[in-house]
PDB file of C-alpha atoms in Angstrom:
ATOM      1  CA  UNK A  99       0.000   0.000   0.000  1.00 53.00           C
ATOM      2  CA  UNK A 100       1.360   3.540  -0.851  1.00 65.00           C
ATOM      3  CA  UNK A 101       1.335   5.641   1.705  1.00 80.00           C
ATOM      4  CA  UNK A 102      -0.357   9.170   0.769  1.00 88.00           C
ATOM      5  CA  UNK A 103       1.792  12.380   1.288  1.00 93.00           C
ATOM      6  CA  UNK A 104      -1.551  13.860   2.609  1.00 94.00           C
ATOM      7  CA  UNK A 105      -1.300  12.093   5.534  1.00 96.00           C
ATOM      8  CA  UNK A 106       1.517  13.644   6.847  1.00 96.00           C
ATOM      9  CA  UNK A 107       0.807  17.320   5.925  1.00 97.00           C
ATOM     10  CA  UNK A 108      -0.094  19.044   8.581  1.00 98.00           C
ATOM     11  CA  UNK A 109      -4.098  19.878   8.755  1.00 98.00           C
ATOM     12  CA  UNK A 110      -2.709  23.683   9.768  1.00 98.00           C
ATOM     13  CA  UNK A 111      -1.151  23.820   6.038  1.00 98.00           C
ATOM     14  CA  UNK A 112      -4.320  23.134   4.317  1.00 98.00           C
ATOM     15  CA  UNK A 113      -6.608  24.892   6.387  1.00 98.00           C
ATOM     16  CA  UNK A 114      -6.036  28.535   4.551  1.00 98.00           C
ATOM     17  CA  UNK A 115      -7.090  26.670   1.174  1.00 98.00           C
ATOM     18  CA  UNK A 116     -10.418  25.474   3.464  1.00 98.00           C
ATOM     19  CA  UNK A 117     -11.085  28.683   4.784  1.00 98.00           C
ATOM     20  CA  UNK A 118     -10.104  30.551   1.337  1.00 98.00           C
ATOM     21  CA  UNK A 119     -12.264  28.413  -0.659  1.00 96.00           C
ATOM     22  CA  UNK A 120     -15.222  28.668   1.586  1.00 97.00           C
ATOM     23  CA  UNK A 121     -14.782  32.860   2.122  1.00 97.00           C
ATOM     24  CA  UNK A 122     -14.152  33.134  -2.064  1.00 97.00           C
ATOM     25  CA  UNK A 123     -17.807  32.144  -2.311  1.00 95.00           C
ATOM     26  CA  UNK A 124     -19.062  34.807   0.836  1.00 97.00           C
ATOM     27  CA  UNK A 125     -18.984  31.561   3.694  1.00 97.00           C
ATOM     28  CA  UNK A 126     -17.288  32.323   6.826  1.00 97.00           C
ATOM     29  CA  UNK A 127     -13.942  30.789   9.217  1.00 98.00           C
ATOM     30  CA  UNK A 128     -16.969  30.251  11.440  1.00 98.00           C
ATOM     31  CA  UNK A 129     -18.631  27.772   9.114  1.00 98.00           C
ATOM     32  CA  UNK A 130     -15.093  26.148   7.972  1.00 98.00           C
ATOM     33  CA  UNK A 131     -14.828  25.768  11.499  1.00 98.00           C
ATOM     34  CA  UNK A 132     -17.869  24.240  12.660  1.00 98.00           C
ATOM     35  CA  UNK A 133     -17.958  21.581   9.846  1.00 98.00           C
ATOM     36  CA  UNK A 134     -14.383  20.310  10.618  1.00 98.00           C
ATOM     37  CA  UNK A 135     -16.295  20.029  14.757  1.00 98.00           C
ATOM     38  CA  UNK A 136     -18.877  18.320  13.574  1.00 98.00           C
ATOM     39  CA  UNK A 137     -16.459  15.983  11.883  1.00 98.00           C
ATOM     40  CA  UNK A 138     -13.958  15.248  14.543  1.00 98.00           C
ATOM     41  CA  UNK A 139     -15.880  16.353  17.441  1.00 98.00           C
ATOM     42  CA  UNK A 140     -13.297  18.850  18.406  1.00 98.00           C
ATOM     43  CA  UNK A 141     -14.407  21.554  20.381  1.00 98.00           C
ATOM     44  CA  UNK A 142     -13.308  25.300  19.015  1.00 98.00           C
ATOM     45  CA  UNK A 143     -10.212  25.309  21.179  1.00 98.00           C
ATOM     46  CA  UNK A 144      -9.036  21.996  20.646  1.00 98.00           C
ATOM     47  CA  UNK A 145      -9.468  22.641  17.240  1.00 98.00           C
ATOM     48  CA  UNK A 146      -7.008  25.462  17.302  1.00 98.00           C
ATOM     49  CA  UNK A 147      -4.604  23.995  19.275  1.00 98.00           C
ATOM     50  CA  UNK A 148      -4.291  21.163  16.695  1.00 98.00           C
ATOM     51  CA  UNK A 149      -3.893  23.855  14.532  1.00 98.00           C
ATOM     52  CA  UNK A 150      -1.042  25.467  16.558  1.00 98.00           C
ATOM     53  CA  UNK A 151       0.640  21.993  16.958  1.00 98.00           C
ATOM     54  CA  UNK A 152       0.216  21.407  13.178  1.00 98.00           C
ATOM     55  CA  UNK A 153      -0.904  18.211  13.894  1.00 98.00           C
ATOM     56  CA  UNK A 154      -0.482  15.963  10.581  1.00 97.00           C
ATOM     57  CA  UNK A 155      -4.023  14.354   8.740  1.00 98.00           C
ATOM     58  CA  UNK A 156      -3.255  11.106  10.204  1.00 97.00           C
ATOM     59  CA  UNK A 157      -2.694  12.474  14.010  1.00 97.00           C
ATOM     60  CA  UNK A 158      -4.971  14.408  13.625  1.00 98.00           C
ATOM     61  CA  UNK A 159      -7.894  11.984  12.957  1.00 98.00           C
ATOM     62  CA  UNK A 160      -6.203   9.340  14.553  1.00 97.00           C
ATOM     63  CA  UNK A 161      -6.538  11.516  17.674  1.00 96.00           C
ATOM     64  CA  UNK A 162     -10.082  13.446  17.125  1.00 97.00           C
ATOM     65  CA  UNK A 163     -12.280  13.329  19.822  1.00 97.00           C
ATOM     66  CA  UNK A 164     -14.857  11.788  18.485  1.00 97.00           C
ATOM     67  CA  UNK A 165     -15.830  11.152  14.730  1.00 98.00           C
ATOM     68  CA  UNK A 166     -19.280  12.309  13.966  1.00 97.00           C
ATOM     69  CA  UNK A 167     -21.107   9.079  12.719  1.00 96.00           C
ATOM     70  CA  UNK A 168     -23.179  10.779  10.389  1.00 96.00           C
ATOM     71  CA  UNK A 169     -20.284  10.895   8.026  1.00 96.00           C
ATOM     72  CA  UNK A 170     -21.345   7.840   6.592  1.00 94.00           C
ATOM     73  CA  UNK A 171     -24.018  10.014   4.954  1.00 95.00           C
ATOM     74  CA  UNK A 172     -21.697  11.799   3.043  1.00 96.00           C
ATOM     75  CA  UNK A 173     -21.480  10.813  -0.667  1.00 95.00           C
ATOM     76  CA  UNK A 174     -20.471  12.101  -3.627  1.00 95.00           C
ATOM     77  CA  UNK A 175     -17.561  12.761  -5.907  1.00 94.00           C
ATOM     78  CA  UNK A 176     -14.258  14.915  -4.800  1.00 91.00           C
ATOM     79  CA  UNK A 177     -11.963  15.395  -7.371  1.00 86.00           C
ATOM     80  CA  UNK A 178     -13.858  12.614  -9.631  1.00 91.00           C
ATOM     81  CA  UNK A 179     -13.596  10.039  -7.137  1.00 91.00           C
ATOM     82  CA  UNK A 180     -16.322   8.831  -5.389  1.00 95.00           C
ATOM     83  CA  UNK A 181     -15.835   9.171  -1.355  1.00 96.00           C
ATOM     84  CA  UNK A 182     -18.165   6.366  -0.007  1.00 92.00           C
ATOM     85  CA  UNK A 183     -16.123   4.709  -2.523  1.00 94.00           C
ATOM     86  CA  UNK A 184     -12.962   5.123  -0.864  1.00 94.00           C
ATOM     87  CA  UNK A 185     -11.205   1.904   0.696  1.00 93.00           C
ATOM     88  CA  UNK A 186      -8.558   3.322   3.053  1.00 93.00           C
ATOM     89  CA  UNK A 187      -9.884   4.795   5.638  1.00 95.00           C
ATOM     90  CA  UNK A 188      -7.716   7.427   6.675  1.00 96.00           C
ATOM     91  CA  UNK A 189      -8.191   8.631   3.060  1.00 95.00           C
ATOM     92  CA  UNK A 190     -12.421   8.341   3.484  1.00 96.00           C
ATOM     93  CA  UNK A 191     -11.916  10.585   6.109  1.00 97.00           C
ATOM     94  CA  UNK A 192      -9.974  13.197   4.782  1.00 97.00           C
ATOM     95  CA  UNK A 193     -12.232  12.951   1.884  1.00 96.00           C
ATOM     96  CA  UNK A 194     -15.113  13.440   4.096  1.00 97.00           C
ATOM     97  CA  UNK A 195     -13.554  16.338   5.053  1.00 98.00           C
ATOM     98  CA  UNK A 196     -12.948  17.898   1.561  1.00 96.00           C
ATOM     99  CA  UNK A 197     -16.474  17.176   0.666  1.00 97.00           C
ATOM    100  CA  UNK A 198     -17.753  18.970   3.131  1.00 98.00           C
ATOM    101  CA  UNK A 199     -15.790  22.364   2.491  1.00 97.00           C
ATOM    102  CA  UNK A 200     -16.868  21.765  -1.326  1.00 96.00           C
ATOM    103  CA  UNK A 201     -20.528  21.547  -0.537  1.00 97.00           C
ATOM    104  CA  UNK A 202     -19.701  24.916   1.699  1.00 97.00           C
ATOM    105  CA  UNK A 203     -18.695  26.885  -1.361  1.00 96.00           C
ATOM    106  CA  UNK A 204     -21.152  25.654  -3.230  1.00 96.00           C
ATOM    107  CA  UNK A 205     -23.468  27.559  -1.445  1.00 96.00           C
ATOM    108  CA  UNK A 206     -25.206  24.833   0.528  1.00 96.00           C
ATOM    109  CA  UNK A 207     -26.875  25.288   3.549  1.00 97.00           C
ATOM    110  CA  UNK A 208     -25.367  24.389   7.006  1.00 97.00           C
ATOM    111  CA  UNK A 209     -27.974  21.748   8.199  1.00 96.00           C
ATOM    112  CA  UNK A 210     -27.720  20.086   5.298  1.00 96.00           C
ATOM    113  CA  UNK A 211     -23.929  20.006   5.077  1.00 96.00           C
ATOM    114  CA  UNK A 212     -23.876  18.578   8.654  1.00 96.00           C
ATOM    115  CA  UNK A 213     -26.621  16.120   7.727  1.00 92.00           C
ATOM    116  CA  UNK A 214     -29.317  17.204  10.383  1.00 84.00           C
TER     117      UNK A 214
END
């Protein structure tokens, strides 16, 4: 099995493409924010001090407080792969992640985005 360079990138170095992506199309840090919670089950300042520690992909949800089991609900394609698809887990779950902050910019609506 390859092992991804993704996975140890720290989430801190990505997170300005996240929060760029989602403000280009008039979202907020807020909403960036509370998506990657709802996720990982980080609360705001845990969240930031992962941040701080630039914590890599894999640590970091390796390490996340609790993963939101809604996730499984998440479906669709991310750069033309499909992420209920994915087999490796670690990769589903960054995936997950990406997903998410597409359906942001995309202008759709928060409860949906968090599956409520």
């Amino acid at each position: 099995m390859t092992r991804h360079r993704i996975y140890s990138m720290s989430v801190a170095s990505v997170y300005p493409h996240y929060l760029a992506k989602a403000e280009k199309k008039g979202r907020t840090k807020a909403e960036v924010d509370e998506i990657i919670r709802w996720l990982t089950g980080h609360s705001q300042a845990s969240l930031e001090d992962e941040l701080a520690k630039k914590t890599c992909f894999e640590d970091f949800f390796a390490q996340a407080p609790e993963m939101n089991p809604a996730r499984s609900l998440i479906t669709g394609t991310v750069c033309g792969v499909r992420v209920e698809e994915v087999e490796e887990p670690l990769m589903r779950e960054i995936r997950y992640l990406d997903k998410l902050i597409d359906e942001l910019a995309k202008g759709r609506p928060m409860e949906k985005i968090l599956r409520a």
